CSV table of C-alpha atoms in Angstrom, one decimal:
chain,number,residue,atom,x,y,z
A,1,MET,CA,-5.7,-23.1,14.4
A,2,GLU,CA,-9.3,-22.4,16.1
A,3,GLU,CA,-12.5,-23.9,14.5
A,4,THR,CA,-14.8,-21.9,12.6
A,5,THR,CA,-18.5,-21.4,13.7
A,6,ALA,CA,-21.2,-23.2,12.6
A,7,ILE,CA,-22.5,-20.4,9.9
A,8,GLU,CA,-18.6,-20.2,8.6
A,9,GLN,CA,-18.9,-23.7,8.0
A,10,LYS,CA,-21.9,-23.6,6.4
A,11,LEU,CA,-20.4,-21.0,3.9
A,12,ILE,CA,-17.5,-23.1,3.3
A,13,GLU,CA,-19.4,-26.1,2.5
A,14,LYS,CA,-21.4,-24.2,-0.2
A,15,PRO,CA,-19.0,-21.6,-2.1
A,16,GLN,CA,-21.0,-19.2,-4.7
A,17,GLU,CA,-18.8,-17.2,-6.9
A,18,VAL,CA,-19.0,-13.2,-7.5
A,19,SER,CA,-21.0,-12.5,-10.4
A,20,GLN,CA,-19.8,-9.7,-12.9
A,21,HIS,CA,-21.2,-6.5,-11.8
A,22,ALA,CA,-21.8,-3.7,-14.7
A,23,HIS,CA,-20.0,-0.8,-13.0
A,24,ARG,CA,-17.2,-3.2,-11.5
A,25,PHE,CA,-14.7,-1.1,-13.4
A,26,TYR,CA,-16.2,2.6,-12.2
A,27,PHE,CA,-15.6,0.9,-8.7
A,28,LEU,CA,-12.1,0.2,-9.3
A,29,PHE,CA,-11.3,3.6,-10.9
A,30,VAL,CA,-12.7,5.5,-7.7
A,31,PHE,CA,-10.8,3.2,-5.2
A,32,SER,CA,-7.3,3.5,-7.4
A,33,LEU,CA,-7.8,7.2,-7.5
A,34,LEU,CA,-8.1,7.5,-3.5
A,35,CYS,CA,-4.7,5.1,-3.4
A,36,PHE,CA,-3.3,7.5,-6.1
A,37,ASN,CA,-4.2,10.6,-4.0
A,38,GLN,CA,-3.3,9.1,-0.5
A,39,VAL,CA,0.3,8.6,-1.8
A,40,LEU,CA,0.1,11.6,-3.6
A,41,PHE,CA,-0.9,14.0,-1.1
A,42,TRP,CA,1.6,12.2,1.5
A,43,ILE,CA,4.9,13.2,-0.3
A,44,THR,CA,3.4,16.8,-1.3
A,45,PHE,CA,6.3,18.5,0.9
A,46,SER,CA,9.3,16.5,0.2
A,47,PRO,CA,10.1,16.9,-3.2
A,48,ILE,CA,10.1,20.6,-2.5
A,49,SER,CA,11.4,20.7,0.9
A,50,GLU,CA,13.5,23.9,0.5
A,51,HIS,CA,10.2,26.1,-0.8
A,52,THR,CA,8.4,24.8,2.0
A,53,SER,CA,10.3,25.6,4.8
A,54,ASP,CA,10.8,29.2,3.4
A,55,TYR,CA,7.2,29.6,2.5
A,56,PHE,CA,5.7,28.3,5.9
A,57,SER,CA,9.0,29.6,7.7
A,58,ILE,CA,9.8,26.1,9.3
A,59,PRO,CA,12.6,24.0,9.7
A,60,SER,CA,13.4,20.8,7.5
A,61,SER,CA,12.9,19.1,10.7
A,62,GLN,CA,9.4,19.9,10.4
A,63,VAL,CA,9.2,19.4,6.6
A,64,GLU,CA,10.8,15.6,7.5
A,65,LEU,CA,7.9,15.8,10.1
A,66,LEU,CA,4.8,16.1,7.6
A,67,LEU,CA,6.4,13.1,5.8
A,68,ASN,CA,6.8,10.8,8.8
A,69,TYR,CA,2.8,11.4,9.9
A,70,GLY,CA,2.2,8.9,7.2
A,71,PRO,CA,3.6,5.8,8.7
A,72,ILE,CA,2.9,6.8,12.3
A,73,PHE,CA,-0.9,7.6,11.8
A,74,TYR,CA,-1.1,4.4,9.4
A,75,PHE,CA,-0.4,2.1,12.8
A,76,VAL,CA,-2.5,4.3,14.9
A,77,ALA,CA,-5.5,3.8,12.0
A,78,ILE,CA,-5.0,0.2,11.5
A,79,PRO,CA,-7.2,-1.4,14.3
A,80,PHE,CA,-10.1,0.9,13.2
A,81,VAL,CA,-9.6,-0.3,9.6
A,82,MET,CA,-9.6,-3.9,10.6
A,83,VAL,CA,-13.1,-3.4,11.9
A,84,LEU,CA,-14.4,-0.9,9.5
A,85,SER,CA,-13.6,-3.2,6.5
A,86,ASP,CA,-15.8,-6.4,8.0
A,87,GLN,CA,-19.4,-6.4,6.9
A,88,ARG,CA,-20.2,-8.8,9.8
A,89,ASN,CA,-20.2,-5.0,12.4
A,90,GLY,CA,-21.8,-3.4,9.8
A,91,GLY,CA,-19.0,-2.2,8.1
A,92,GLY,CA,-17.5,-3.0,4.6
A,93,LEU,CA,-16.0,-1.4,1.8
A,94,ARG,CA,-18.5,1.8,1.1
A,95,ILE,CA,-17.3,2.8,5.0
A,96,CYS,CA,-13.9,2.5,4.3
A,97,VAL,CA,-14.0,4.3,0.8
A,98,VAL,CA,-15.9,7.2,2.2
A,99,SER,CA,-14.1,7.5,5.0
A,100,ALA,CA,-10.9,7.7,3.0
A,101,ALA,CA,-12.4,10.4,0.7
A,102,VAL,CA,-13.6,12.4,3.8
A,103,LEU,CA,-10.0,12.3,5.3
A,104,GLN,CA,-8.6,13.4,2.0
A,105,GLY,CA,-10.8,16.1,1.7
A,106,ILE,CA,-10.2,17.5,5.1
A,107,CYS,CA,-6.4,17.4,4.1
A,108,VAL,CA,-6.4,19.3,1.2
A,109,VAL,CA,-9.0,21.7,2.2
A,110,LEU,CA,-7.3,22.5,5.5
A,111,ARG,CA,-3.9,23.1,3.1
A,112,VAL,CA,-5.3,25.5,1.1
A,113,ILE,CA,-7.2,27.5,4.3
A,114,CYS,CA,-3.8,27.6,5.5
A,115,VAL,CA,-2.5,29.3,2.5
A,116,GLU,CA,-5.8,31.5,1.9
A,117,THR,CA,-5.3,33.5,5.7
A,118,ARG,CA,-2.1,34.8,4.0
A,119,LYS,CA,-0.3,34.2,7.3
A,120,GLN,CA,1.0,30.3,6.7
A,121,HIS,CA,3.4,30.8,9.0
A,122,GLU,CA,0.8,31.4,11.8
A,123,TYR,CA,-1.5,29.0,10.5
A,124,VAL,CA,0.9,26.1,9.7
A,125,TRP,CA,-0.5,23.8,12.3
A,126,LEU,CA,-3.5,23.1,9.9
A,127,VAL,CA,-1.1,21.9,7.6
A,128,HIS,CA,0.1,19.2,10.4
A,129,ILE,CA,-3.2,18.0,10.6
A,130,ALA,CA,-4.1,17.9,7.1
A,131,GLN,CA,-1.0,15.4,6.9
A,132,ILE,CA,-2.1,13.4,10.0
A,133,ALA,CA,-5.8,13.3,8.3
A,134,ASN,CA,-4.3,11.9,5.3
A,135,GLY,CA,-1.9,9.6,7.1
A,136,ALA,CA,-4.9,8.4,9.1
A,137,SER,CA,-6.8,7.5,5.5
A,138,GLY,CA,-3.9,5.5,4.3
A,139,PRO,CA,-5.0,2.2,5.8
A,140,LEU,CA,-8.5,2.6,4.9
A,141,VAL,CA,-7.5,2.1,1.1
A,142,LEU,CA,-3.9,1.0,0.8
A,143,ALA,CA,-4.9,-2.3,3.3
A,144,THR,CA,-8.3,-3.3,1.0
A,145,PRO,CA,-7.0,-3.5,-2.5
A,146,ALA,CA,-7.7,-7.4,-2.3
A,147,GLN,CA,-11.2,-6.7,-0.6
A,148,MET,CA,-12.4,-4.4,-3.2
A,149,ALA,CA,-11.0,-7.3,-5.8
A,150,GLU,CA,-12.9,-10.1,-4.0
A,151,THR,CA,-16.1,-7.8,-3.4
A,152,TRP,CA,-16.6,-6.5,-7.3
A,153,PHE,CA,-14.4,-9.1,-9.5
A,154,ALA,CA,-14.5,-13.0,-10.4
A,155,GLY,CA,-12.2,-15.3,-11.6
A,156,LYS,CA,-9.1,-13.9,-13.4
A,157,GLU,CA,-10.0,-10.2,-13.5
A,158,ARG,CA,-10.0,-10.2,-9.1
A,159,THR,CA,-6.0,-10.5,-9.2
A,160,ILE,CA,-5.7,-8.1,-12.1
A,161,ALA,CA,-8.0,-5.6,-10.2
A,162,ALA,CA,-6.2,-5.8,-6.9
A,163,CYS,CA,-2.8,-5.6,-8.9
A,164,LEU,CA,-4.3,-2.4,-10.6
A,165,ALA,CA,-5.2,-0.9,-7.0
A,166,ILE,CA,-1.9,-1.2,-5.6
A,167,ALA,CA,0.3,0.2,-8.5
A,168,SER,CA,-2.3,3.3,-8.7
A,169,SER,CA,-0.5,4.1,-5.0
A,170,SER,CA,3.2,3.6,-6.9
A,171,ILE,CA,2.0,6.1,-9.6
A,172,GLY,CA,0.9,8.8,-7.2
A,173,ALA,CA,4.3,8.5,-5.8
A,174,ALA,CA,6.0,8.7,-9.2
A,175,VAL,CA,3.3,11.9,-10.2
A,176,GLY,CA,4.3,13.6,-7.1
A,177,TYR,CA,7.9,13.5,-7.5
A,178,LEU,CA,7.4,15.0,-10.7
A,179,LEU,CA,4.5,17.4,-10.4
A,180,GLY,CA,5.8,19.2,-7.3
A,181,PRO,CA,8.9,20.6,-9.1
A,182,HIS,CA,7.1,21.3,-12.0
A,183,LEU,CA,4.3,23.7,-10.1
A,184,VAL,CA,6.5,25.0,-7.6
A,185,THR,CA,9.6,26.9,-9.5
A,186,SER,CA,9.8,29.4,-6.7
A,187,THR,CA,8.5,29.5,-2.8
A,188,SER,CA,5.8,31.9,-4.0
A,189,SER,CA,4.6,29.5,-6.4
A,190,LEU,CA,4.1,26.5,-3.6
A,191,PRO,CA,0.0,27.2,-2.9
A,192,ASN,CA,-0.1,26.1,-7.2
A,193,LEU,CA,0.4,22.6,-6.0
A,194,LEU,CA,-1.9,22.7,-2.9
A,195,TYR,CA,-4.9,24.0,-5.5
A,196,THR,CA,-4.0,21.1,-7.7
A,197,HIS,CA,-4.4,18.8,-5.1
A,198,LEU,CA,-7.5,20.5,-3.8
A,199,ALA,CA,-9.3,19.9,-6.8
A,200,VAL,CA,-8.4,16.1,-7.2
A,201,GLY,CA,-9.1,15.5,-3.5
A,202,ILE,CA,-12.8,16.9,-4.5
A,203,VAL,CA,-13.3,15.1,-7.2
A,204,ALA,CA,-12.7,11.6,-5.7
A,205,LEU,CA,-14.7,13.0,-2.2
A,206,VAL,CA,-17.9,13.5,-4.8
A,207,LEU,CA,-17.6,10.1,-6.8
A,208,ALA,CA,-17.0,8.2,-3.7
A,209,VAL,CA,-20.3,9.8,-1.9
A,210,ILE,CA,-22.6,9.8,-5.0
A,211,TYR,CA,-21.9,6.1,-5.7
A,212,PHE,CA,-19.9,3.4,-4.2
A,213,PRO,CA,-22.1,0.6,-2.9
A,214,ASN,CA,-21.1,-1.5,0.1
A,215,ARG,CA,-21.6,-4.8,-2.1
A,216,PRO,CA,-23.2,-5.7,-5.1
A,217,ASN,CA,-26.8,-6.0,-4.5
A,218,ASP,CA,-28.3,-7.5,-7.8
A,219,VAL,CA,-30.5,-10.4,-6.7
A,220,GLY,CA,-28.3,-13.7,-6.3
A,221,ILE,CA,-25.3,-11.5,-6.8
A,222,ILE,CA,-22.9,-12.1,-3.5
A,223,THR,CA,-19.7,-12.3,-2.3
A,224,PRO,CA,-17.9,-15.8,-1.1
A,225,SER,CA,-16.1,-14.0,1.6
A,226,ILE,CA,-17.4,-14.9,4.9
A,227,SER,CA,-16.8,-11.2,6.1
A,228,SER,CA,-19.5,-10.6,3.3
A,229,ASP,CA,-22.1,-13.0,3.4
A,230,TYR,CA,-22.5,-13.3,7.7
A,231,PRO,CA,-25.2,-10.6,8.0
A,232,MET,CA,-27.1,-11.2,5.2
A,233,ARG,CA,-27.6,-15.1,6.2
A,234,SER,CA,-27.7,-14.5,9.8
A,235,GLY,CA,-30.7,-12.5,9.0
A,236,LYS,CA,-29.8,-10.0,11.7
A,237,ARG,CA,-28.4,-6.4,11.1
A,238,PRO,CA,-25.1,-5.5,13.7
A,239,ARG,CA,-26.3,-3.0,16.1
A,240,ALA,CA,-24.5,0.0,15.9
A,241,PHE,CA,-22.2,0.5,19.1
A,242,SER,CA,-22.2,-2.9,20.0
A,243,SER,CA,-19.5,-5.1,21.4
A,244,GLU,CA,-19.2,-6.7,17.9
A,245,PRO,CA,-16.3,-4.8,16.3
A,246,VAL,CA,-14.3,-5.2,19.3
A,247,ARG,CA,-14.6,-9.0,19.4
A,248,ILE,CA,-14.4,-9.5,15.3
A,249,PHE,CA,-10.8,-7.3,15.7
A,250,VAL,CA,-10.0,-9.2,18.3
A,251,GLY,CA,-10.6,-13.0,17.2
A,252,GLY,CA,-9.0,-12.0,13.8
A,253,ILE,CA,-5.7,-10.9,15.3
A,254,ARG,CA,-6.1,-14.1,17.4
A,255,LYS,CA,-6.5,-16.1,14.6
A,256,SER,CA,-3.5,-14.8,12.8
A,257,LEU,CA,-1.7,-15.2,15.5
A,258,HIS,CA,-2.3,-18.9,15.4
A,259,HIS,CA,-1.2,-19.1,11.8
A,260,PRO,CA,2.3,-18.9,12.0
A,261,GLN,CA,2.7,-19.7,8.2
A,262,PHE,CA,0.4,-16.4,7.6
A,263,LEU,CA,2.6,-14.7,9.6
A,264,ILE,CA,5.5,-15.3,8.1
A,265,LEU,CA,4.2,-14.6,4.7
A,266,ALA,CA,3.2,-11.2,5.9
A,267,CYS,CA,6.2,-10.3,8.0
A,268,SER,CA,8.4,-11.1,4.9
A,269,GLY,CA,6.4,-9.5,2.0
A,270,GLY,CA,5.6,-6.3,4.1
A,271,LEU,CA,8.5,-5.8,5.6
A,272,ILE,CA,10.8,-6.0,2.3
A,273,ASN,CA,8.5,-4.0,0.2
A,274,GLY,CA,8.2,-1.2,2.9
A,275,VAL,CA,12.1,-1.3,3.6
A,276,TYR,CA,12.5,-1.1,-0.2
A,277,ILE,CA,10.4,2.3,-0.1
A,278,ALA,CA,12.6,3.7,2.3
A,279,TYR,CA,15.7,2.4,0.6
A,280,LEU,CA,14.7,4.6,-2.6
A,281,GLY,CA,14.3,7.4,-0.3
A,282,LEU,CA,18.2,7.3,0.7
A,283,LEU,CA,19.5,7.3,-2.7
A,284,VAL,CA,20.7,10.6,-2.8
A,285,GLU,CA,22.9,9.9,0.5
A,286,ILE,CA,23.8,6.5,-1.2
A,287,LEU,CA,24.9,7.5,-4.8
A,288,ARG,CA,26.9,11.2,-3.8
A,289,PRO,CA,29.9,9.4,-2.8
A,290,LYS,CA,30.2,8.2,-6.1
A,291,GLY,CA,30.0,12.1,-7.4
A,292,PHE,CA,26.1,11.5,-8.9
A,293,THR,CA,24.2,14.4,-8.4
A,294,ASP,CA,20.9,14.5,-6.2
A,295,THR,CA,18.8,15.6,-9.9
A,296,GLN,CA,20.8,12.2,-11.3
A,297,ALA,CA,19.6,10.4,-8.0
A,298,GLY,CA,16.2,11.4,-8.1
A,299,TRP,CA,16.0,10.0,-11.6
A,300,VAL,CA,17.3,6.7,-10.5
A,301,SER,CA,14.7,6.5,-8.0
A,302,PHE,CA,11.9,7.9,-10.3
A,303,SER,CA,13.3,5.2,-12.7
A,304,ALA,CA,12.8,2.5,-9.9
A,305,THR,CA,9.2,3.5,-9.1
A,306,VAL,CA,8.1,3.0,-12.2
A,307,GLY,CA,9.6,-0.2,-12.8
A,308,GLY,CA,7.8,-0.8,-9.9
A,309,ILE,CA,4.5,0.4,-11.4
A,310,ILE,CA,4.9,-2.0,-14.5
A,311,GLY,CA,5.8,-5.0,-12.0
A,312,THR,CA,2.6,-4.1,-9.8
A,313,ILE,CA,0.2,-4.4,-13.2
A,314,SER,CA,2.0,-6.7,-15.3
A,315,VAL,CA,2.3,-9.6,-12.3
A,316,GLY,CA,-1.7,-9.7,-12.7
A,317,PHE,CA,-1.8,-10.6,-16.1
A,318,ILE,CA,0.9,-13.2,-15.5
A,319,SER,CA,0.0,-14.5,-12.3
A,320,SER,CA,-3.7,-15.3,-13.3
A,321,ARG,CA,-3.0,-16.9,-16.9
A,322,TRP,CA,0.2,-18.9,-15.8
A,323,PHE,CA,0.5,-19.0,-12.1
A,324,ALA,CA,-2.9,-19.8,-10.8
A,325,GLY,CA,-2.5,-21.6,-7.5
A,326,ARG,CA,1.5,-21.3,-7.7
A,327,TYR,CA,1.7,-17.6,-6.3
A,328,GLN,CA,4.5,-18.8,-4.0
A,329,GLN,CA,7.0,-19.9,-6.9
A,330,LEU,CA,6.3,-16.6,-8.7
A,331,LEU,CA,7.3,-14.7,-5.8
A,332,ILE,CA,10.4,-16.2,-4.9
A,333,ALA,CA,11.3,-15.8,-8.5
A,334,MET,CA,10.7,-12.2,-7.9
A,335,LEU,CA,12.6,-12.1,-4.8
A,336,CYS,CA,15.6,-13.7,-6.6
A,337,GLY,CA,16.1,-11.1,-9.3
A,338,ALA,CA,15.7,-8.4,-7.1
A,339,THR,CA,18.5,-9.7,-5.0
A,340,ALA,CA,20.5,-9.6,-8.4
A,341,SER,CA,19.9,-6.1,-9.2
A,342,VAL,CA,20.9,-5.3,-5.9
A,343,LEU,CA,23.6,-7.4,-5.6
A,344,LEU,CA,24.8,-5.5,-8.7
A,345,VAL,CA,24.2,-2.3,-6.9
A,346,THR,CA,26.2,-3.3,-3.9
A,347,LEU,CA,29.3,-4.4,-6.1
A,348,SER,CA,29.2,-0.8,-7.9
A,349,LEU,CA,29.0,1.4,-5.1
A,350,PRO,CA,31.2,2.2,-1.9
A,351,SER,CA,29.9,0.0,0.7
A,352,ILE,CA,30.6,-1.3,4.6
A,353,LEU,CA,32.2,-4.2,3.1
A,354,TRP,CA,35.0,-2.8,1.1
A,355,HIS,CA,38.0,-0.9,2.9
A,356,SER,CA,37.3,2.4,1.0
A,357,ASP,CA,34.7,5.0,1.1
A,358,SER,CA,35.0,5.6,-2.5
A,359,TYR,CA,35.8,2.0,-3.7
A,360,SER,CA,33.7,-0.8,-5.4
A,361,PRO,CA,34.8,-3.6,-7.2
A,362,LEU,CA,33.0,-3.2,-10.4
A,363,PRO,CA,32.8,0.2,-12.3
A,364,THR,CA,30.0,2.8,-11.7
A,365,THR,CA,27.9,4.0,-14.5
A,366,LEU,CA,24.9,5.8,-14.7
A,367,GLY,CA,23.2,3.3,-17.3
A,368,VAL,CA,24.2,0.1,-14.9
A,369,LEU,CA,22.4,1.8,-12.2
A,370,PHE,CA,19.3,2.5,-14.0
A,371,GLY,CA,19.2,-0.8,-15.6
A,372,ALA,CA,19.8,-2.4,-12.0
A,373,PHE,CA,16.9,-0.4,-10.0
A,374,VAL,CA,14.1,-0.4,-13.2
A,375,PHE,CA,14.8,-4.6,-12.9
A,376,SER,CA,15.1,-4.2,-9.0
A,377,GLY,CA,11.9,-1.8,-8.8
A,378,TYR,CA,9.8,-4.2,-11.0
A,379,CYS,CA,10.5,-7.6,-9.1
A,380,ILE,CA,9.7,-5.7,-5.7
A,381,GLY,CA,6.7,-4.3,-7.4
A,382,SER,CA,5.3,-7.3,-8.2
A,383,THR,CA,5.5,-9.0,-5.0
A,384,LEU,CA,3.4,-6.7,-3.0
A,385,PRO,CA,0.2,-7.8,-4.9
A,386,LEU,CA,1.6,-11.7,-5.0
A,387,CYS,CA,1.9,-11.0,-1.2
A,388,PHE,CA,-1.7,-10.0,-1.1
A,389,GLU,CA,-3.1,-13.0,-3.2
A,390,LEU,CA,-1.2,-15.3,-1.0
A,391,VAL,CA,-2.3,-13.9,2.2
A,392,VAL,CA,-5.9,-14.2,1.2
A,393,GLU,CA,-5.6,-17.5,-0.4
A,394,MET,CA,-4.3,-18.9,3.0
A,395,THR,CA,-6.7,-17.3,5.5
A,396,TYR,CA,-9.9,-17.6,2.9
A,397,ASN,CA,-12.7,-18.2,5.2
A,398,ILE,CA,-10.4,-18.0,8.4
A,399,ILE,CA,-9.6,-14.4,8.8
A,400,PRO,CA,-11.6,-11.2,7.0
A,401,GLU,CA,-9.7,-10.2,3.8
A,402,GLY,CA,-9.5,-6.6,5.6
A,403,THR,CA,-7.6,-7.8,8.4
A,404,ALA,CA,-5.3,-10.2,6.2
A,405,GLY,CA,-4.1,-7.0,4.2
A,406,ALA,CA,-4.2,-4.5,7.2
A,407,ILE,CA,-1.6,-6.8,9.3
A,408,LEU,CA,0.3,-7.0,5.6
A,409,THR,CA,0.5,-3.4,5.1
A,410,THR,CA,1.1,-2.6,9.0
A,411,PHE,CA,4.3,-4.7,8.1
A,412,LEU,CA,5.1,-2.7,5.4
A,413,SER,CA,4.7,0.4,7.3
A,414,LEU,CA,7.1,-0.6,10.1
A,415,GLY,CA,9.6,-2.0,7.5
A,416,SER,CA,9.7,1.9,6.0
A,417,ALA,CA,9.6,3.4,9.7
A,418,LEU,CA,12.4,1.4,10.6
A,419,PHE,CA,14.6,2.5,7.7
A,420,LEU,CA,13.7,6.2,7.8
A,421,ILE,CA,14.9,6.4,11.2
A,422,ILE,CA,18.5,5.6,9.8
A,423,PRO,CA,21.0,7.9,10.0
A,424,PRO,CA,22.2,9.3,6.3
A,425,SER,CA,25.9,9.2,7.8
A,426,ILE,CA,25.7,5.4,7.9
A,427,SER,CA,24.4,5.1,4.0
A,428,VAL,CA,27.0,3.2,3.0
A,429,ALA,CA,25.3,0.3,4.9
A,430,MET,CA,22.0,0.5,3.1
A,431,ASN,CA,22.9,-1.8,0.3
A,432,VAL,CA,24.0,-4.4,2.4
A,433,VAL,CA,20.9,-4.1,4.7
A,434,MET,CA,18.8,-4.2,1.5
A,435,LEU,CA,20.9,-7.0,0.3
A,436,PHE,CA,20.2,-9.1,3.5
A,437,CYS,CA,16.7,-8.5,3.8
A,438,LEU,CA,16.0,-9.7,0.5
A,439,LEU,CA,18.0,-13.0,1.2
A,440,ALA,CA,16.4,-13.5,4.8
A,441,SER,CA,13.2,-13.0,3.2
A,442,ILE,CA,13.3,-15.6,0.5
A,443,ALA,CA,14.5,-18.2,3.2
A,444,ALA,CA,11.6,-17.4,5.2
A,445,ILE,CA,8.9,-17.4,2.2
A,446,ALA,CA,10.7,-20.6,1.3
A,447,THR,CA,9.7,-22.5,4.2
A,448,VAL,CA,5.9,-21.5,4.0
A,449,ARG,CA,3.6,-23.9,3.2
A,450,VAL,CA,0.7,-22.5,1.1
A,451,ARG,CA,-2.5,-23.8,1.2
A,452,TYR,CA,-4.7,-21.9,-1.8
A,453,ARG,CA,-8.2,-22.1,0.0
A,454,ARG,CA,-9.7,-19.5,-2.2
A,455,PHE,CA,-8.3,-21.3,-5.7
A,456,GLU,CA,-9.6,-24.6,-3.9
A,457,THR,CA,-12.9,-23.6,-3.5
A,458,THR,CA,-13.4,-21.7,-6.6
A,459,VAL,CA,-12.1,-25.0,-8.5
A,460,GLY,CA,-14.2,-27.2,-6.8
A,461,SER,CA,-17.6,-25.2,-7.3
A,462,CYS,CA,-16.8,-25.2,-11.0
């Protein structure tokens, strides 16, 4: 591990806690709304793929491409997020939040412009640009919930705030899968959905631009992270268009590569969440051999998403109250619970382990599937905020929170992308692959030696 600079070492020796800011819940609401909107806009056309294909006169492959822009341009935008989120080069939360709001605003406006031309089949390229813009906004908010909580919240509120922000993206997915089919009952009614998205997108843009400070600006209120303190304590404002952003970005990556424990945790936690997201997207194909309809598969997927939302929110209260300084044990316990649920599903459905396309060792009932997926969703939903907290704890005052979160969510997007390219024809293998990924993650995370640097600093300064 590289030695910290003299300024960084000084900050480590004199930690200071975040003071509670009166408007912190407003900032949490705006940040969560942007996370909600990003996923809501991302999956716009997937639940209504047939109507989308007819309305824009495009093949189903283009409808799938509109969804795939999300993970594709997530990877493209990640390096910029690592730079923009670090206040040492003049960036910070405000730049990330406003940039995300502007990109999402561009997305909803371009889609409505395409509709208003009345020649949507000729101007469908505007919809492609819109989805690319929304995809690029993803890491600006989805990779920085830990940094948002670190900046505006203190003590036990910090973990809960991060969990609420993370849960908002899952809520966006759940609402999107219900809102689309509800508003778009025919091909001609598709614009109704786009106008609704325009309204919520503009509201988020206005709120973010009007009031979202970079950091607490009251006298004596500072954040404990090096990435926030450096410009203030050095007495120098970063120069625009300097080489500092590149140096910080490369430095953060280099430090992470020299921290194998961090890489193991980020890779395992990120991949398992990404794989599970894509796994739910393949449930129609997975459940079809047992005679379940697409509607039933959709409700099973929705129930798992709701379970994940509950898990993401509740784990914030559980971890801050009973597992402070012991997040790793709670994370492994949740992964074991998810493994048990997926094992039950594997034994209840056709699989490459059995010698028949319709055989399963256990009887298959819709009630069992609902219960298993709700519980697995709860457990997997709990793991992402725990992974965020663990990577921040392990790299506190070593790697900026934005960089740590960006690396974690990059692995998440990688897991989703890898699963999305799997042909539906081999869906019988998905349960086994999911089970193997869970077991591998448990084994990997169990070997990680976690040092709770932020927890030790907070306790030591009390």
